[in-house]
Structures are given as C-alpha cells and as structure tokens.
Tab-separated table of C-alpha atoms in Angstrom:
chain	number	residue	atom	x	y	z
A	15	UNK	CA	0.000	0.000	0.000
A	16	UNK	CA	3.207	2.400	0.971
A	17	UNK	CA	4.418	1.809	-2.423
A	18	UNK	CA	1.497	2.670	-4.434
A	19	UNK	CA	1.188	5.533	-2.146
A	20	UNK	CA	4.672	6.909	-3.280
A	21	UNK	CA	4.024	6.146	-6.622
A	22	UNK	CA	0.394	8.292	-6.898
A	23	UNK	CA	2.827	10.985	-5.121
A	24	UNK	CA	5.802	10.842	-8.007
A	25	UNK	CA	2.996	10.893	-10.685
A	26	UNK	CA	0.935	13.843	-9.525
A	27	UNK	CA	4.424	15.786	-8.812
A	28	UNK	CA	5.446	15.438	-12.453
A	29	UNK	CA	1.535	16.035	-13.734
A	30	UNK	CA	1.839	19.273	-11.821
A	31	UNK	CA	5.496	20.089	-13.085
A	32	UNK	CA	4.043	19.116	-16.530
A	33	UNK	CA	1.411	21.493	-16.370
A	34	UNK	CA	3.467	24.364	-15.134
A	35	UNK	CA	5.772	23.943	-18.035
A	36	UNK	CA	3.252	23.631	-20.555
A	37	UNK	CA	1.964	27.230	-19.190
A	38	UNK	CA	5.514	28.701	-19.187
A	39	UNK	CA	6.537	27.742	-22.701
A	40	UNK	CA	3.615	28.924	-24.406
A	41	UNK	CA	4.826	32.610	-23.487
A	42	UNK	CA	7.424	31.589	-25.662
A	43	UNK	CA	5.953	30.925	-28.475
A	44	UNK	CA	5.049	33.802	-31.013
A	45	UNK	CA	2.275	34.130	-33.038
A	46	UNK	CA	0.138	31.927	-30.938
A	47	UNK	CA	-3.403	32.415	-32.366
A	48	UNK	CA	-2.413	31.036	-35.826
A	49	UNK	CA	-4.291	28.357	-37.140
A	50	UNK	CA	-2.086	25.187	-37.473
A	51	UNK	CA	-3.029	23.862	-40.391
A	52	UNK	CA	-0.931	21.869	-43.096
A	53	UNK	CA	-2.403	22.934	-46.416
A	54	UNK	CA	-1.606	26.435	-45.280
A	55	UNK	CA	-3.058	29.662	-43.633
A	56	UNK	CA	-4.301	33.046	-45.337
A	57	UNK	CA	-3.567	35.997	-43.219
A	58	UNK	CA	-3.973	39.876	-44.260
A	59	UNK	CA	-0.727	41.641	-43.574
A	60	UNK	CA	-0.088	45.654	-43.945
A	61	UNK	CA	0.656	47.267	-47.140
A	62	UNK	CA	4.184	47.788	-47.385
A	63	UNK	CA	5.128	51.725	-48.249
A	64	UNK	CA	8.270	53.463	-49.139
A	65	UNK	CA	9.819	54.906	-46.353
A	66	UNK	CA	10.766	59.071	-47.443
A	67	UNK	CA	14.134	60.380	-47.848
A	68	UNK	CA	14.996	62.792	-45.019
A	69	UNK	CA	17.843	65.231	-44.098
A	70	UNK	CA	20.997	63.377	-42.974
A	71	UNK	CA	19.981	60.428	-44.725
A	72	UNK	CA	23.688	58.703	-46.799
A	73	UNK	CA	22.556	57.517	-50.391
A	74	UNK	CA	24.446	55.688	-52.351
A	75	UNK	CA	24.282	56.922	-56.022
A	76	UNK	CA	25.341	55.640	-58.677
A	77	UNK	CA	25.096	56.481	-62.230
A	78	UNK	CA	25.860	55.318	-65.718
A	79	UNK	CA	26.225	57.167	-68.726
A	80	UNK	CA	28.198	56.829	-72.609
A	81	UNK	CA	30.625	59.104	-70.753
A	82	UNK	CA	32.656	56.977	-68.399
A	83	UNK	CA	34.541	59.677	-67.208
A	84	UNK	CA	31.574	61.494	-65.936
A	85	UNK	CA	30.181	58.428	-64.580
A	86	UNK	CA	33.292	58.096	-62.951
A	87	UNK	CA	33.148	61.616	-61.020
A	88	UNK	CA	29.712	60.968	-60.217
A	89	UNK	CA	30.218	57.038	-58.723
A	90	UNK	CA	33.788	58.151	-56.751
A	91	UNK	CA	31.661	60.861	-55.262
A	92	UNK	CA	30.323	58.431	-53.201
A	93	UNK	CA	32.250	59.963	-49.823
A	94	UNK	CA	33.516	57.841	-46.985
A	95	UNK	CA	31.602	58.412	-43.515
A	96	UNK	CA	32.702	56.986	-40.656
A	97	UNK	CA	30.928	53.800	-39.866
A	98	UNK	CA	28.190	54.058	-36.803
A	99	UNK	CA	26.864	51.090	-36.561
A	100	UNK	CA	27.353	47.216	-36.487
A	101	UNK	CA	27.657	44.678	-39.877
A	102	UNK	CA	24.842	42.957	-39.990
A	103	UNK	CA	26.786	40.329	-42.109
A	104	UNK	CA	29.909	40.263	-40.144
A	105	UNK	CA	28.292	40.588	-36.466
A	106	UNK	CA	30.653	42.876	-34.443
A	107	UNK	CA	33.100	44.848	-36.988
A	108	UNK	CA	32.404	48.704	-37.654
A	109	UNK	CA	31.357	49.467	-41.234
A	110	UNK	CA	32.252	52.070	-43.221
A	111	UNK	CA	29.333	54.098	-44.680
A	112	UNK	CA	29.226	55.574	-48.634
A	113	UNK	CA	27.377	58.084	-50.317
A	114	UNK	CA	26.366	61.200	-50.407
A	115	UNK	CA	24.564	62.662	-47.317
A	116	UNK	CA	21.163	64.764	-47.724
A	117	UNK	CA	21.975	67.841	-46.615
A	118	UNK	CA	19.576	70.089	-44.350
A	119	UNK	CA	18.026	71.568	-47.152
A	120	UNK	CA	16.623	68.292	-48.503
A	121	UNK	CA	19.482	68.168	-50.880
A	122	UNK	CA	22.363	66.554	-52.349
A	123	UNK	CA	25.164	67.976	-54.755
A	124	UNK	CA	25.815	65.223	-57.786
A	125	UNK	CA	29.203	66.588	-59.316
A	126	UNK	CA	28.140	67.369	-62.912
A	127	UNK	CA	24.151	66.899	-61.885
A	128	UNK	CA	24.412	69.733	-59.746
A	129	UNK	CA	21.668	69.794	-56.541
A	130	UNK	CA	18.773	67.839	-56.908
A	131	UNK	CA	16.407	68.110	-53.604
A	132	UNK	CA	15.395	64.830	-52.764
A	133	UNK	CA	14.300	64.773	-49.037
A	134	UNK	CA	10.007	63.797	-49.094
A	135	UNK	CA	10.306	61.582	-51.986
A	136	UNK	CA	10.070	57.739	-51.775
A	137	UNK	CA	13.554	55.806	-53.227
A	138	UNK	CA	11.543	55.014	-56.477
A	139	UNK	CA	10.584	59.213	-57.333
A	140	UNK	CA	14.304	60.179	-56.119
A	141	UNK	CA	15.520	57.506	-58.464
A	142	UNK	CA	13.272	59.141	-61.167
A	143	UNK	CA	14.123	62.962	-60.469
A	144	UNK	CA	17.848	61.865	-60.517
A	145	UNK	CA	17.309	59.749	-64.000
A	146	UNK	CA	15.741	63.073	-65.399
A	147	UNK	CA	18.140	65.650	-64.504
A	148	UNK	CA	21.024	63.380	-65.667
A	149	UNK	CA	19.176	62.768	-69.034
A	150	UNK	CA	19.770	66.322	-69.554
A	151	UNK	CA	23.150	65.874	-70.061
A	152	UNK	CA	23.514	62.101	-71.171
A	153	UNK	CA	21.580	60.150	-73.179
A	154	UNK	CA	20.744	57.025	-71.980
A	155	UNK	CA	21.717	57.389	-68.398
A	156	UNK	CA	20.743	54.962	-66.002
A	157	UNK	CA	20.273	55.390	-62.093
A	158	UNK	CA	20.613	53.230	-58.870
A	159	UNK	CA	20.332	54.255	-55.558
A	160	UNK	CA	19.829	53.157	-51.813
A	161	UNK	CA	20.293	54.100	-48.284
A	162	UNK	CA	23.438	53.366	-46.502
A	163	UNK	CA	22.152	54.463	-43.234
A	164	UNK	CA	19.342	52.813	-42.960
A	165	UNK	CA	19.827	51.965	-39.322
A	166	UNK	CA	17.383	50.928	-36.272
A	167	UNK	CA	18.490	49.896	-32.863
A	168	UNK	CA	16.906	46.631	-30.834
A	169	UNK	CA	17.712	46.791	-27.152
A	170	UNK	CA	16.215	44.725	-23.846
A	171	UNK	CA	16.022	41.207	-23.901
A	172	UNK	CA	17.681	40.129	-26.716
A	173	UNK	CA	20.328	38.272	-27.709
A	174	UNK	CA	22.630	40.852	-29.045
A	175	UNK	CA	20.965	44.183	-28.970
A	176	UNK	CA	22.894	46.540	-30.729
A	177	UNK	CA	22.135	49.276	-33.453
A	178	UNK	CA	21.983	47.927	-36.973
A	179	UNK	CA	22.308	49.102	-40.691
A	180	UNK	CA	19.902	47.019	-42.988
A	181	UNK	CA	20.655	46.846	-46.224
A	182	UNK	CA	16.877	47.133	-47.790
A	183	UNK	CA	14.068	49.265	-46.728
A	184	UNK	CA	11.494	46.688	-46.390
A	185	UNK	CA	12.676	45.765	-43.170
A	186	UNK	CA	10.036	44.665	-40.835
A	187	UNK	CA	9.910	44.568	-36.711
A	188	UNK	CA	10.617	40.624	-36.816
A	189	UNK	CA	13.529	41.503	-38.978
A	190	UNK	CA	14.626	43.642	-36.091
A	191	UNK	CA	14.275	40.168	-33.628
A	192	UNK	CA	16.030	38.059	-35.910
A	193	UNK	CA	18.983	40.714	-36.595
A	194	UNK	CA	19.591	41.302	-32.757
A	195	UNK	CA	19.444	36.863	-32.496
A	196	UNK	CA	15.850	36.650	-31.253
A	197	UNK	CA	14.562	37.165	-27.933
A	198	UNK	CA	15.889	35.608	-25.002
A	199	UNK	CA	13.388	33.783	-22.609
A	200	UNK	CA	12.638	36.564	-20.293
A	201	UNK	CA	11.377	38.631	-22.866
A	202	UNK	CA	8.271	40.046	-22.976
A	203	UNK	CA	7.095	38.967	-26.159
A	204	UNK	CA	3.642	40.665	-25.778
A	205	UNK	CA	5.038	43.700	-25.104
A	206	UNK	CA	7.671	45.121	-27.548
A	207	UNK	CA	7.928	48.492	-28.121
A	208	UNK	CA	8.422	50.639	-31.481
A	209	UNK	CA	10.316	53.994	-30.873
A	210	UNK	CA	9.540	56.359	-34.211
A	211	UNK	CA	10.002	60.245	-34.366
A	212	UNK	CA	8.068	61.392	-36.800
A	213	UNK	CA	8.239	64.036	-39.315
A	214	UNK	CA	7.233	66.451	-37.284
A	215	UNK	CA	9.821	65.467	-34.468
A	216	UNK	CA	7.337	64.018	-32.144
A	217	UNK	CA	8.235	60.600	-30.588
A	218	UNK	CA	5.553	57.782	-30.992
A	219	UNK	CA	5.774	54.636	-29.108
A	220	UNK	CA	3.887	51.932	-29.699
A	221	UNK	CA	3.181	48.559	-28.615
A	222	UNK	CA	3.229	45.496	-29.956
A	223	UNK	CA	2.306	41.872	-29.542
A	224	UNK	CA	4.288	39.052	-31.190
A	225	UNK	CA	2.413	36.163	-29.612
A	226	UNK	CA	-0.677	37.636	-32.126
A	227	UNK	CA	-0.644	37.153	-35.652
A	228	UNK	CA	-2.219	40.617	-35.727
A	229	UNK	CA	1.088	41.746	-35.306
A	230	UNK	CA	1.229	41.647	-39.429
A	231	UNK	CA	-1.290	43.833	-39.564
A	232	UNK	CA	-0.307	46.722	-37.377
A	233	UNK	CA	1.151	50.205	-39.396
A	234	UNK	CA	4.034	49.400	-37.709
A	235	UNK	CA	4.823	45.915	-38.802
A	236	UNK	CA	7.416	47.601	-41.429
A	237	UNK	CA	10.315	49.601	-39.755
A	238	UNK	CA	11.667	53.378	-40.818
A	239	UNK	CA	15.050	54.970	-40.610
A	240	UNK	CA	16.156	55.061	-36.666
A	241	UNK	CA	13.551	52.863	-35.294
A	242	UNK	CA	14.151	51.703	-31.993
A	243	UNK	CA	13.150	47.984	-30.615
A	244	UNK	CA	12.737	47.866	-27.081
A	245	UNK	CA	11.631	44.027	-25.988
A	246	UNK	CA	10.656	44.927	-22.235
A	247	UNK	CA	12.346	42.039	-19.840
A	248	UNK	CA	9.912	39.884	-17.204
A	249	UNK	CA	9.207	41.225	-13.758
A	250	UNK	CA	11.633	38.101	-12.863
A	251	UNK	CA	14.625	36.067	-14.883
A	252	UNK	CA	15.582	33.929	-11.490
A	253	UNK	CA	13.788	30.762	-13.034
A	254	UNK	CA	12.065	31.516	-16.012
A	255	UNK	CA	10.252	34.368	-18.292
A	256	UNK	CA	6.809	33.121	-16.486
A	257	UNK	CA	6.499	34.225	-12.958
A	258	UNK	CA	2.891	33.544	-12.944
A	259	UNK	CA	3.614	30.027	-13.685
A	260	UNK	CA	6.518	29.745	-10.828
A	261	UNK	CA	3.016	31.185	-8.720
A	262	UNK	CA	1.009	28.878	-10.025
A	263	UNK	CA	3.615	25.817	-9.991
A	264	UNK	CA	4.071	26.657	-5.921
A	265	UNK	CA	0.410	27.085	-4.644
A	266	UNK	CA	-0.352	23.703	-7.006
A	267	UNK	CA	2.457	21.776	-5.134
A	268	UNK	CA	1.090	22.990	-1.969
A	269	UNK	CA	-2.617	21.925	-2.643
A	270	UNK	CA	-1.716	18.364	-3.968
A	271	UNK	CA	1.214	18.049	-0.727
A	272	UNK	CA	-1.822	19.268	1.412
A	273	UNK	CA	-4.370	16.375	-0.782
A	274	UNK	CA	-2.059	13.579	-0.071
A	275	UNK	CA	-1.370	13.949	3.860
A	276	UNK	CA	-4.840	14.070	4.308
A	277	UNK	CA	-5.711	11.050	1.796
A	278	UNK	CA	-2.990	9.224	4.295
C-alpha cells in the first residue's frame, strides 16, 4: 500500500510540473493564435510603403552614362563616412558608410548633376528625379540608388541588442528580432515596443504583440530609418520568463502536498 502511495505521489508531482511547463513555454511561443493547419493559412498583412528620404539620410548613387569619365566623377563621389553602426553580415566589426549625405536643405550635390532636392520623396521618385536631370546631359543614363544608413536599434532582452544598418528598406519589426538573435526567454514577447520620431519630431511609441498574428497587420509591422526595438524584460529572470507560472507551480504543489497527507 506504501508503495502505491509513493508512486500516486511521483505521478501527480510530475503532472503538476508538466502542467506548469506547458503554461511557461507557451509565453514563448510567437504568433500563438495562428491556425495550425498543413495545407496552409491566409492571413492579411499591412501594405508595405516606401519609407521618405529625409535630411541626414547617406545615399548611395550611382550612375551610368556613354561618358565613363563622368560616370566616374559621379560614382567616386560616393564619400567615406565613418561607420556608426554594427555589420549585420559580419556581427561585431564597424562598417564604413558611402554616399552622399542629404543635406539640411533636402538636398544633395551630384558633381556634374548639380543639386537635386530629394528629401520627401520615396527611393523610387528620387531615383526618377535623378534619371531626369542626368538625361539632360547624357543620353541614356541609367540610375541606382539606396540608403546606406538605414539603421534601427533593438535593445532589452535580446540576444545581441545593438544598433543595426539594414541593407533594404522593407525591413520589418521581426527583422529587427532576428537581426539582434531573437529574444531571449525573459522577454516580454507581448510587449515590444516601437520607438519612431516622426516628421514632425514628435516621438511615438507603440506597442506590440508578437504572440498575435495581428502583429502583421499593425502600421508598424514595417520599420523606418532610426527605429528603436525595445523588448521589455519579465518582472523576474531567477527561473524563467513566467512568474505567474513559478506562482502557479508553488500554490499547485502545496494543494496536492496538502491532498495527499490528508488522503494518508
């Protein structure tokens, strides 16, 4: 009788440790409310839109023309800025940052193109202005540009927070995770909060939820220049991102401890 005593003991313990766990790791798990289906799930996600090119923005600009000695003025024109921020590719190196900055007034001087303000437009109608003014003076010409400052910054509970340049613009706030190695486990993953200044100056935070799938659909889902992540860390990291659970896990010990003494 002792021994099937201890062994109804053993097997509640390790139901109830069970339980607790099963409560803890599903903090952990993102996007928690989507279907899990195998042919597939249809979800709406925001519209992605051009961020706009402000003042103090780098560009890299190049240009091609018949006349490779003008293209060649143009392309070396491409200054060297000191590098700010961390390699995404090489994790922990300084990077040195090319192009040519946007200056206060909106714009930026193109030796041989002259000043072409670009600050308000998207990437695709500076592209187009720039593709104009230098068909003025070579036929033919063809235009690429992108930022080389596009940079954001994750910090809290993460694996390597850090500030980041990202080579493309359609760079979204699980980018920003991945980029900074995920969340660690005492992150508040239904609480990370967006930093943006806007174009008036004004600061905007905003919340977000990564255990929802409605996290695709928030105006925020896509990140713009200096972004800041903030993953807020759990009121405790002694044993694990859930102190609810630990709660939970100690009170449910206590109960079944009480259950059994008085079943003896």
């Amino acid at each position: 009788m002792k021994t099937k005593a201890n062994k109804l003991k053993l097997l509640v313990l390790l139901s109830a440790f069970l339980v607790a766990s099963c409560s803890s790791s599903k903090k952990l798990k993102y996007f928690q409310d989507m279907p899990q289906v195998k042919t597939g799930t249809e979800f709406n996600m925001t519209k992605f839109e051009e961020v706009k090119i402000q003042s103090d923005d780098v560009l890299n600009i190049r240009i091609n023309t018949v006349d490779l000695e003008a293209s060649e003025a143009i392309n070396n024109g491409n200054n060297v800025t000191p590098g700010i921020a961390r390699n995404i590719s090489t994790s922990g190196t300084n990077q040195m940052i090319t192009g040519y900055m946007v200056a206060h007034d909106g714009t930026v001087d193109i030796p041989v193109l002259g000043n072409i303000k670009v600050a308000g437009l998207t990437m695709t109608e500076a592209i187009a202005k720039v593709r104009e003014r230098a068909e003025e003076f070579f036929k033919g010409a063809t235009v690429s540009m992108r930022f080389a400052n596009f940079r954001m910054s994750v910090l809290g509970e993460v694996k390597n927070p850090g500030m980041f340049v990202i080579p493309n613009q359609r760079t979204s706030v699980l980018d920003a995770v991945a980029f900074a190695g995920d969340l660690t486990m005492f992150g508040k993953r239904n609480n990370v909060m967006l930093i943006r200044r806007d174009e008036q100056g004004k600061a905007v935070a905003v919340k977000m939820d990564l255990t929802s799938k409605e996290i695709f659909e928030s105006p925020y889902f896509y990140l713009k220049q200096n972004d800041v992540v903030y993953v807020e860390p759990a009121k405790s990291k002694l044993l694990n991102a859930d102190t609810a659970s630990t709660r939970y896990l100690s009170v449910l010990i206590s109960l079944i401890s009480l259950g059994i003494a008085i079943w003896r």
